[in-house]
Coordinates of N, CA and C in Angstrom, one line a residue:
M26 N 82.5 108.3 80.6 CA 83.9 108.1 79.7 C 84.7 109.0 80.6
A27 N 86.0 108.6 80.4 CA 87.0 109.6 81.5 C 87.0 110.9 81.3
G28 N 87.2 112.2 82.3 CA 87.4 112.9 81.6 C 88.8 113.3 80.7
P29 N 88.9 115.0 80.3 CA 90.2 115.1 79.8 C 91.2 114.8 80.7
S30 N 92.5 114.7 79.9 CA 93.9 114.5 80.4 C 94.2 115.9 81.1
P31 N 95.0 115.5 82.4 CA 95.1 116.2 83.6 C 95.9 117.8 82.6
Q32 N 95.8 118.7 82.6 CA 96.1 119.9 82.1 C 97.5 120.7 83.2
P33 N 98.2 121.3 82.9 CA 98.7 122.1 84.1 C 98.2 123.4 84.3
P34 N 98.1 124.1 85.5 CA 97.4 125.2 84.9 C 97.9 126.2 84.0
T35 N 96.9 127.1 83.7 CA 97.3 128.2 82.7 C 97.8 129.0 83.5
L36 N 98.0 130.8 82.8 CA 98.2 131.6 83.8 C 97.6 131.9 84.3
E37 N 96.2 131.5 84.3 CA 94.9 132.2 85.2 C 94.7 130.9 86.2
A38 N 95.1 130.9 87.6 CA 95.1 129.6 88.1 C 93.3 129.2 88.2
P39 N 93.4 128.0 88.4 CA 92.2 127.6 88.8 C 92.0 127.8 90.4
L40 N 92.8 128.0 91.2 CA 92.4 128.7 92.5 C 93.3 130.3 92.5
P41 N 92.8 131.1 91.9 CA 93.3 132.3 92.0 C 93.5 133.2 93.6
W42 N 93.5 132.2 94.4 CA 93.5 132.8 95.8 C 95.2 133.3 96.2
T43 N 95.1 134.5 96.4 CA 96.5 134.8 96.7 C 96.3 135.8 97.6
H44 N 97.2 136.2 98.7 CA 97.6 137.4 100.0 C 98.5 138.3 99.6
T45 N 98.3 139.2 99.9 CA 99.6 140.2 99.9 C 100.5 140.2 100.5
V46 N 101.6 140.2 100.8 CA 102.5 140.4 102.5 C 101.8 141.6 103.2
Q47 N 101.0 142.7 102.7 CA 101.1 143.8 103.4 C 99.9 143.3 104.3
D48 N 98.7 142.0 103.5 CA 97.4 141.6 104.1 C 98.0 141.1 105.8
V49 N 99.1 140.8 105.7 CA 99.5 139.6 106.6 C 99.4 140.3 107.6
G50 N 100.8 141.2 108.2 CA 100.6 141.9 109.3 C 101.4 141.3 110.1
A51 N 101.5 141.7 111.5 CA 102.1 141.1 112.7 C 101.5 140.3 113.3
R52 N 100.4 140.2 113.2 CA 99.3 139.1 113.9 C 98.8 137.9 113.1
G53 N 99.5 138.0 111.8 CA 99.1 137.2 110.9 C 97.7 136.9 110.3
L54 N 97.2 136.1 109.6 CA 96.2 135.9 108.9 C 95.0 134.3 109.2
D55 N 93.7 134.3 109.6 CA 93.5 133.0 109.5 C 92.2 133.3 108.5
I56 N 92.3 132.0 107.6 CA 91.3 132.0 106.5 C 90.9 130.8 106.5
K57 N 89.2 131.0 105.9 CA 88.4 129.7 105.6 C 87.7 130.3 104.4
R58 N 88.2 129.4 103.4 CA 87.8 129.6 102.1 C 86.8 128.6 101.7
S59 N 85.8 128.6 100.5 CA 85.0 127.7 99.8 C 85.5 128.4 98.1
A60 N 85.7 127.1 97.3 CA 85.9 127.6 95.8 C 84.3 127.4 95.6
S61 N 84.3 129.0 94.5 CA 82.7 129.0 94.3 C 82.8 128.0 93.0
A62 N 81.5 128.2 92.5 CA 81.3 127.4 91.4 C 82.2 127.5 89.9
A63 N 82.7 128.5 89.8 CA 83.3 128.9 88.8 C 84.8 128.2 88.9
E64 N 85.4 128.6 90.0 CA 86.5 127.9 90.5 C 86.5 126.4 90.8
L65 N 85.3 125.4 91.3 CA 85.1 124.5 91.2 C 85.4 123.6 89.7
N66 N 84.7 124.6 88.8 CA 84.6 123.8 87.1 C 86.2 124.1 86.8
A67 N 86.8 125.2 87.0 CA 88.3 125.4 86.8 C 89.5 124.1 86.9
L68 N 88.9 124.1 88.3 CA 89.8 122.5 88.8 C 89.2 121.2 88.2
E69 N 87.9 121.2 87.9 CA 87.8 119.9 87.3 C 88.2 119.8 85.8
A70 N 88.1 121.1 85.4 CA 89.0 121.2 84.0 C 90.6 120.9 84.2
A71 N 91.2 121.4 85.1 CA 92.8 121.9 85.1 C 92.9 120.0 85.9
L72 N 92.4 119.5 86.4 CA 93.1 118.5 87.0 C 92.2 117.4 86.0
G73 N 91.4 117.3 85.3 CA 90.7 116.3 84.2 C 90.3 115.3 85.0
V74 N 89.0 115.7 85.8 CA 88.2 114.9 86.4 C 87.0 114.8 86.2
L75 N 85.9 113.7 86.8 CA 84.3 114.0 86.3 C 84.0 115.0 87.1
N76 N 84.1 115.5 88.1 CA 83.6 116.4 88.9 C 84.4 117.0 89.9
V77 N 84.0 118.0 90.3 CA 85.2 118.3 92.1 C 83.7 118.9 92.9
A78 N 82.9 118.5 93.3 CA 82.2 118.9 94.0 C 82.2 120.0 94.9
S79 N 83.4 120.0 95.6 CA 83.4 120.9 97.1 C 84.9 120.9 97.2
F80 N 85.4 122.6 97.6 CA 87.1 122.6 97.9 C 86.8 123.6 99.0
D81 N 87.2 123.3 100.3 CA 87.3 124.1 101.2 C 88.6 124.2 102.0
A82 N 89.2 124.8 102.4 CA 90.1 125.4 103.0 C 90.5 126.4 104.0
A83 N 91.0 125.9 105.3 CA 91.2 126.5 106.5 C 93.0 126.7 106.6
Y84 N 93.2 127.9 106.7 CA 94.7 127.9 106.9 C 94.8 129.5 107.7
E85 N 96.0 129.0 108.2 CA 97.0 129.9 109.1 C 97.8 130.9 108.4
V86 N 98.2 132.3 108.0 CA 99.5 133.1 107.6 C 100.0 133.5 108.6
R87 N 101.3 132.8 108.9 CA 102.3 133.5 109.6 C 103.5 134.0 109.3
I88 N 103.9 135.6 109.6 CA 105.3 136.0 109.6 C 106.5 135.6 110.1
Q89 N 107.1 135.4 109.5 CA 108.4 134.9 110.2 C 109.6 135.8 110.0
S90 N 110.7 135.6 110.5 CA 112.1 136.5 110.4 C 112.4 136.8 108.9
G91 N 113.3 137.4 108.6 CA 113.8 137.5 107.0 C 112.4 137.3 106.2
R92 N 111.5 138.3 106.0 CA 110.7 138.2 105.0 C 110.2 136.9 104.8
R93 N 110.0 136.0 105.6 CA 109.6 134.4 105.3 C 108.4 134.2 105.9
Y94 N 107.4 133.5 104.9 CA 106.1 133.3 105.8 C 105.8 131.7 105.6
R95 N 104.8 131.5 106.8 CA 104.5 130.4 106.6 C 103.2 129.8 106.9
I96 N 103.0 129.1 105.9 CA 101.2 128.6 105.8 C 100.9 127.4 106.6
E97 N 99.6 127.2 107.4 CA 99.9 125.9 107.5 C 98.0 125.9 107.7
G98 N 97.8 124.6 107.2 CA 96.7 124.3 107.5 C 96.0 123.4 107.4
T99 N 94.2 122.8 106.3 CA 94.1 121.7 106.1 C 92.9 122.2 104.9
F100 N 92.6 121.2 104.2 CA 91.7 121.3 102.8 C 91.0 120.0 103.1
K101 N 90.0 120.1 102.2 CA 89.0 119.1 101.9 C 88.5 119.5 100.5
A102 N 87.9 118.1 100.2 CA 87.4 118.0 98.7 C 87.1 116.9 98.4
N103 N 85.8 117.3 97.8 CA 85.0 116.1 97.1 C 85.2 116.1 95.7
V104 N 85.9 114.4 94.7 CA 86.1 114.7 93.6 C 85.6 113.4 93.3
T105 N 85.1 113.4 92.1 CA 84.5 112.4 91.1 C 85.1 111.9 90.2
Q106 N 86.0 110.5 90.0 CA 86.8 110.6 89.1 C 86.4 109.2 88.4
A107 N 86.8 109.1 87.0 CA 86.3 107.6 86.3 C 87.2 106.3 86.9
C108 N 86.8 105.1 87.4 CA 87.2 104.0 87.5 C 88.0 103.7 86.2
V109 N 89.4 103.1 86.8 CA 90.4 102.9 85.6 C 90.1 101.4 85.0
V110 N 89.2 100.5 85.4 CA 88.9 99.5 85.0 C 87.4 99.8 84.4
T111 N 86.4 100.4 84.5 CA 85.2 100.2 84.0 C 84.6 101.8 83.5
L112 N 85.1 102.5 84.0 CA 85.1 103.7 83.4 C 83.4 104.4 84.8
D113 N 83.6 103.6 85.1 CA 82.0 104.2 86.2 C 82.5 105.5 87.2
P114 N 81.6 106.1 87.4 CA 82.3 106.9 88.8 C 82.3 106.6 90.0
V115 N 83.7 107.3 90.6 CA 84.6 106.8 91.6 C 84.7 108.3 92.4
V116 N 83.6 108.1 93.6 CA 83.7 109.3 94.6 C 84.8 109.2 95.7
E117 N 85.5 110.5 95.7 CA 86.6 110.1 96.5 C 86.7 111.4 97.6
H118 N 86.7 111.3 99.1 CA 86.7 112.5 99.9 C 88.4 112.4 100.6
I119 N 89.1 113.8 100.1 CA 90.0 114.3 100.3 C 89.9 114.9 101.8
D120 N 90.9 114.9 102.6 CA 90.8 116.0 103.9 C 92.5 115.6 104.2
E121 N 92.9 116.9 103.8 CA 94.8 116.5 104.1 C 95.0 118.0 105.0
S122 N 95.8 117.6 105.7 CA 96.9 119.1 106.4 C 97.9 119.5 105.5
F123 N 98.5 120.6 105.9 CA 99.4 121.0 104.9 C 100.3 121.8 105.8
A124 N 101.8 122.3 105.3 CA 102.7 123.3 105.7 C 103.5 123.5 104.7
V125 N 103.9 125.0 104.3 CA 104.4 125.5 103.5 C 104.9 127.1 103.8
G126 N 106.2 126.9 103.3 CA 106.8 128.4 103.9 C 106.9 128.8 102.2
F127 N 107.2 130.1 102.5 CA 107.2 131.2 101.3 C 108.2 132.2 101.7
N128 N 109.3 131.8 101.3 CA 110.8 132.6 101.3 C 111.5 133.7 100.2
P129 N 111.8 134.8 100.5 CA 112.5 135.3 99.2 C 113.4 134.4 98.4
P130 N 113.5 134.9 97.3 CA 114.8 134.0 96.3 C 115.8 134.3 96.7
E131 N 116.1 135.5 97.2 CA 117.2 135.7 97.8 C 117.7 134.9 99.3
R132 N 116.8 134.8 99.9 CA 117.1 133.6 101.0 C 117.4 132.3 100.7
L133 N 116.9 132.1 99.6 CA 117.1 130.3 99.4 C 118.2 130.3 98.4
E134 N 118.8 131.4 97.2 CA 119.7 131.6 96.1 C 121.4 131.0 97.4
H135 N 121.5 131.2 98.6 CA 122.8 131.2 99.1 C 122.8 130.4 99.8
L136 N 121.7 129.4 100.1 CA 121.6 128.1 100.8 C 122.4 127.2 99.8
S137 N 123.1 125.9 100.5 CA 123.7 124.9 100.0 C 122.5 123.8 99.8
D138 N 122.5 123.0 99.1 CA 121.3 121.7 99.2 C 121.1 120.9 100.9
A139 N 122.5 121.2 101.3 CA 122.1 120.7 102.6 C 121.8 121.3 103.5
E140 N 122.0 122.5 103.2 CA 120.6 123.4 104.3 C 119.7 123.5 103.9
R141 N 119.4 123.5 102.7 CA 118.0 123.2 101.8 C 117.3 122.0 102.6
S142 N 118.0 121.1 102.8 CA 117.0 120.0 103.5 C 116.6 119.9 104.9
V143 N 117.4 120.6 105.4 CA 117.2 120.6 107.2 C 116.4 122.1 107.5
L144 N 115.7 122.4 106.5 CA 114.8 123.7 106.7 C 113.6 123.4 107.6
D145 N 112.9 123.9 108.5 CA 111.9 123.5 109.1 C 110.9 123.2 108.6
E146 N 110.4 124.0 107.1 CA 109.6 123.9 106.3 C 109.6 122.6 105.6
P147 N 108.3 122.2 105.5 CA 108.3 120.5 104.9 C 108.2 121.1 103.3
D148 N 108.0 122.4 102.8 CA 107.6 122.6 101.4 C 107.9 124.2 101.6
V149 N 109.1 124.5 100.6 CA 109.7 125.7 100.6 C 109.3 126.4 99.0
E150 N 108.3 127.6 98.9 CA 107.9 128.3 97.9 C 108.5 129.6 97.8
V151 N 108.9 129.9 96.6 CA 109.7 131.4 96.3 C 108.6 132.4 96.6
L152 N 108.8 133.0 97.4 CA 108.1 134.7 97.4 C 108.4 135.2 95.7
D153 N 107.0 135.2 95.3 CA 106.8 136.3 94.0 C 106.7 137.6 94.3
G154 N 107.8 138.4 94.4 CA 107.3 139.8 94.6 C 106.8 140.0 96.3
D155 N 105.2 140.5 96.1 CA 104.6 140.6 96.9 C 103.0 139.3 97.4
S156 N 103.4 138.4 96.9 CA 102.1 138.1 96.7 C 102.3 136.2 97.2
L157 N 101.7 135.8 97.9 CA 101.7 134.4 98.9 C 100.6 133.7 97.7
E158 N 101.1 133.2 96.7 CA 99.9 132.1 95.7 C 99.5 130.8 96.4
I159 N 98.7 131.4 97.4 CA 98.2 129.8 98.0 C 97.2 128.9 97.2
G160 N 96.3 129.8 96.4 CA 95.5 128.6 95.6 C 96.4 127.8 94.9
R161 N 97.6 128.2 94.5 CA 98.5 127.4 93.4 C 99.2 126.5 94.2
V162 N 99.6 126.6 95.2 CA 99.8 125.6 96.5 C 98.7 124.8 96.5
L163 N 97.8 125.2 96.7 CA 96.5 124.1 97.1 C 95.9 123.5 95.8
Y164 N 95.9 124.0 94.5 CA 95.9 123.2 93.6 C 96.8 122.1 93.5
D165 N 98.2 122.4 93.7 CA 99.1 121.3 93.6 C 99.2 119.8 94.6
L166 N 98.9 120.8 95.5 CA 98.3 119.3 96.7 C 96.9 118.7 96.5
L167 N 95.9 119.3 96.0 CA 95.1 118.5 95.8 C 95.4 117.5 94.7
A168 N 96.0 117.7 93.3 CA 96.4 117.3 92.6 C 96.9 115.9 93.0
S169 N 98.4 116.1 93.8 CA 98.8 115.1 94.0 C 98.3 114.3 95.1
A170 N 97.1 114.5 96.0 CA 96.6 113.9 96.8 C 95.4 113.1 96.0
L171 N 94.9 113.1 94.8 CA 93.9 112.6 94.1 C 94.6 110.8 93.8
D172 N 93.9 109.7 93.9 CA 94.5 108.4 93.7 C 94.8 108.2 92.5
P173 N 95.6 108.0 91.7 CA 96.0 108.0 90.6 C 95.3 106.7 89.4
Y174 N 95.0 105.8 90.2 CA 94.4 104.5 89.9 C 93.1 104.5 90.3
P175 N 92.2 105.2 90.4 CA 90.8 105.3 91.2 C 89.9 103.7 90.9
R176 N 89.7 103.1 91.5 CA 88.7 101.9 91.2 C 87.1 101.8 91.6
A177 N 86.2 101.5 91.0 CA 85.0 100.8 91.5 C 84.7 100.1 92.4
A178 N 84.1 100.0 93.5 CA 84.2 98.7 94.4 C 83.7 97.6 93.6
G179 N 84.6 96.8 93.8 CA 84.5 94.8 93.1 C 85.2 95.3 91.6
A180 N 85.4 96.5 91.1 CA 86.4 96.3 89.8 C 87.6 95.8 89.9
E181 N 87.7 94.7 88.6 CA 88.7 94.1 88.8 C 89.1 93.8 87.5
F182 N 90.3 94.0 87.2 CA 91.0 93.7 85.5 C 91.9 92.7 85.9
T183 N 91.1 92.1 84.6 CA 92.0 90.7 84.4 C 92.6 90.4 82.8
F184 N 94.1 90.6 83.0 CA 94.6 90.5 81.7 C 94.4 89.2 80.9
R185 N 94.2 89.3 79.6 CA 93.9 88.1 78.6 C 94.7 88.6 77.2
D186 N 95.5 87.4 77.1 CA 96.4 87.7 76.0 C 95.8 87.1 75.1
R187 N 95.3 87.8 74.3 CA 94.6 87.9 73.0 C 94.9 86.7 72.3
L188 N 96.3 86.6 72.0 CA 97.3 85.9 70.7 C 96.9 84.6 71.3
D189 N 96.7 84.1 72.5 CA 96.8 82.6 73.3 C 95.4 82.0 73.6
S190 N 94.4 82.9 73.1 CA 92.9 82.9 73.4 C 92.2 82.0 72.3
G191 N 92.7 81.7 71.5 CA 92.2 80.9 70.4 C 91.6 81.7 69.0
S192 N 90.5 81.6 68.9 CA 90.3 82.0 67.4 C 89.5 83.6 67.5
D193 N 89.8 84.1 68.5 CA 89.0 85.7 68.7 C 90.0 86.6 68.8
H194 N 91.5 86.4 68.2 CA 92.6 87.2 67.9 C 92.6 87.8 66.7
P195 N 93.0 88.9 66.1 CA 93.1 89.3 64.8 C 94.0 88.7 63.6
F196 N 94.4 87.4 64.2 CA 95.4 86.5 63.0 C 94.8 85.3 63.3
A197 N 93.4 85.2 63.7 CA 93.0 83.6 64.0 C 93.0 82.8 62.3
A198 N 92.3 83.8 61.9 CA 92.3 83.4 60.5 C 93.2 82.8 59.6
L199 N 94.5 83.5 59.8 CA 95.4 83.3 58.9 C 96.5 82.0 60.1
A200 N 96.3 81.8 61.3 CA 96.8 80.4 61.8 C 95.8 79.2 61.0
K201 N 94.5 79.6 60.9 CA 93.7 77.9 60.4 C 94.4 78.1 58.8
L202 N 94.5 79.0 58.4 CA 95.0 79.0 56.6 C 96.3 78.0 56.7
K203 N 96.9 78.3 57.9 CA 98.7 77.9 57.9 C 98.6 76.6 58.4
K204 N 97.4 75.9 59.5 CA 96.9 74.3 59.7 C 96.8 73.9 58.3
Q205 N 95.9 74.3 57.3 CA 95.7 73.6 56.5 C 96.7 73.5 55.1

């Protein structure tokens, strides 16, 4: 049976991993983290998948000029989803790299759309106060990395129009009466 429909994260994020700007310092941070059992369960529920067996991330947080921060790293996950054809479990190993910038809102407000498109960060998040919400970003990245139509090996969907297939469609009895 397929898991529940994916739900947007609630106020309590599935991965409540944050860093304050004071934690970063001039040398930056090098972080390696693995999701706890409770965090894996929260990811599973938020993503609407059958299972999240593991989620690991390794990343560097670096300060840039103007209260900007850049985070680069990788994450790995083992996720089980239901096949869209058979509902059999489909295990997916995800191994992705990412880069994201956190900029204060005032730094983004004065930029035109053309200037925003040439920023050197591939993704730019708004720095909310003094908190770098890396858990929210990683959740979003994991959600977008999942196969939207997972299929079990050999699973094929064959479309059959029940109205053209003879006597097993819902109006077959009426069609017989009409012929008489």
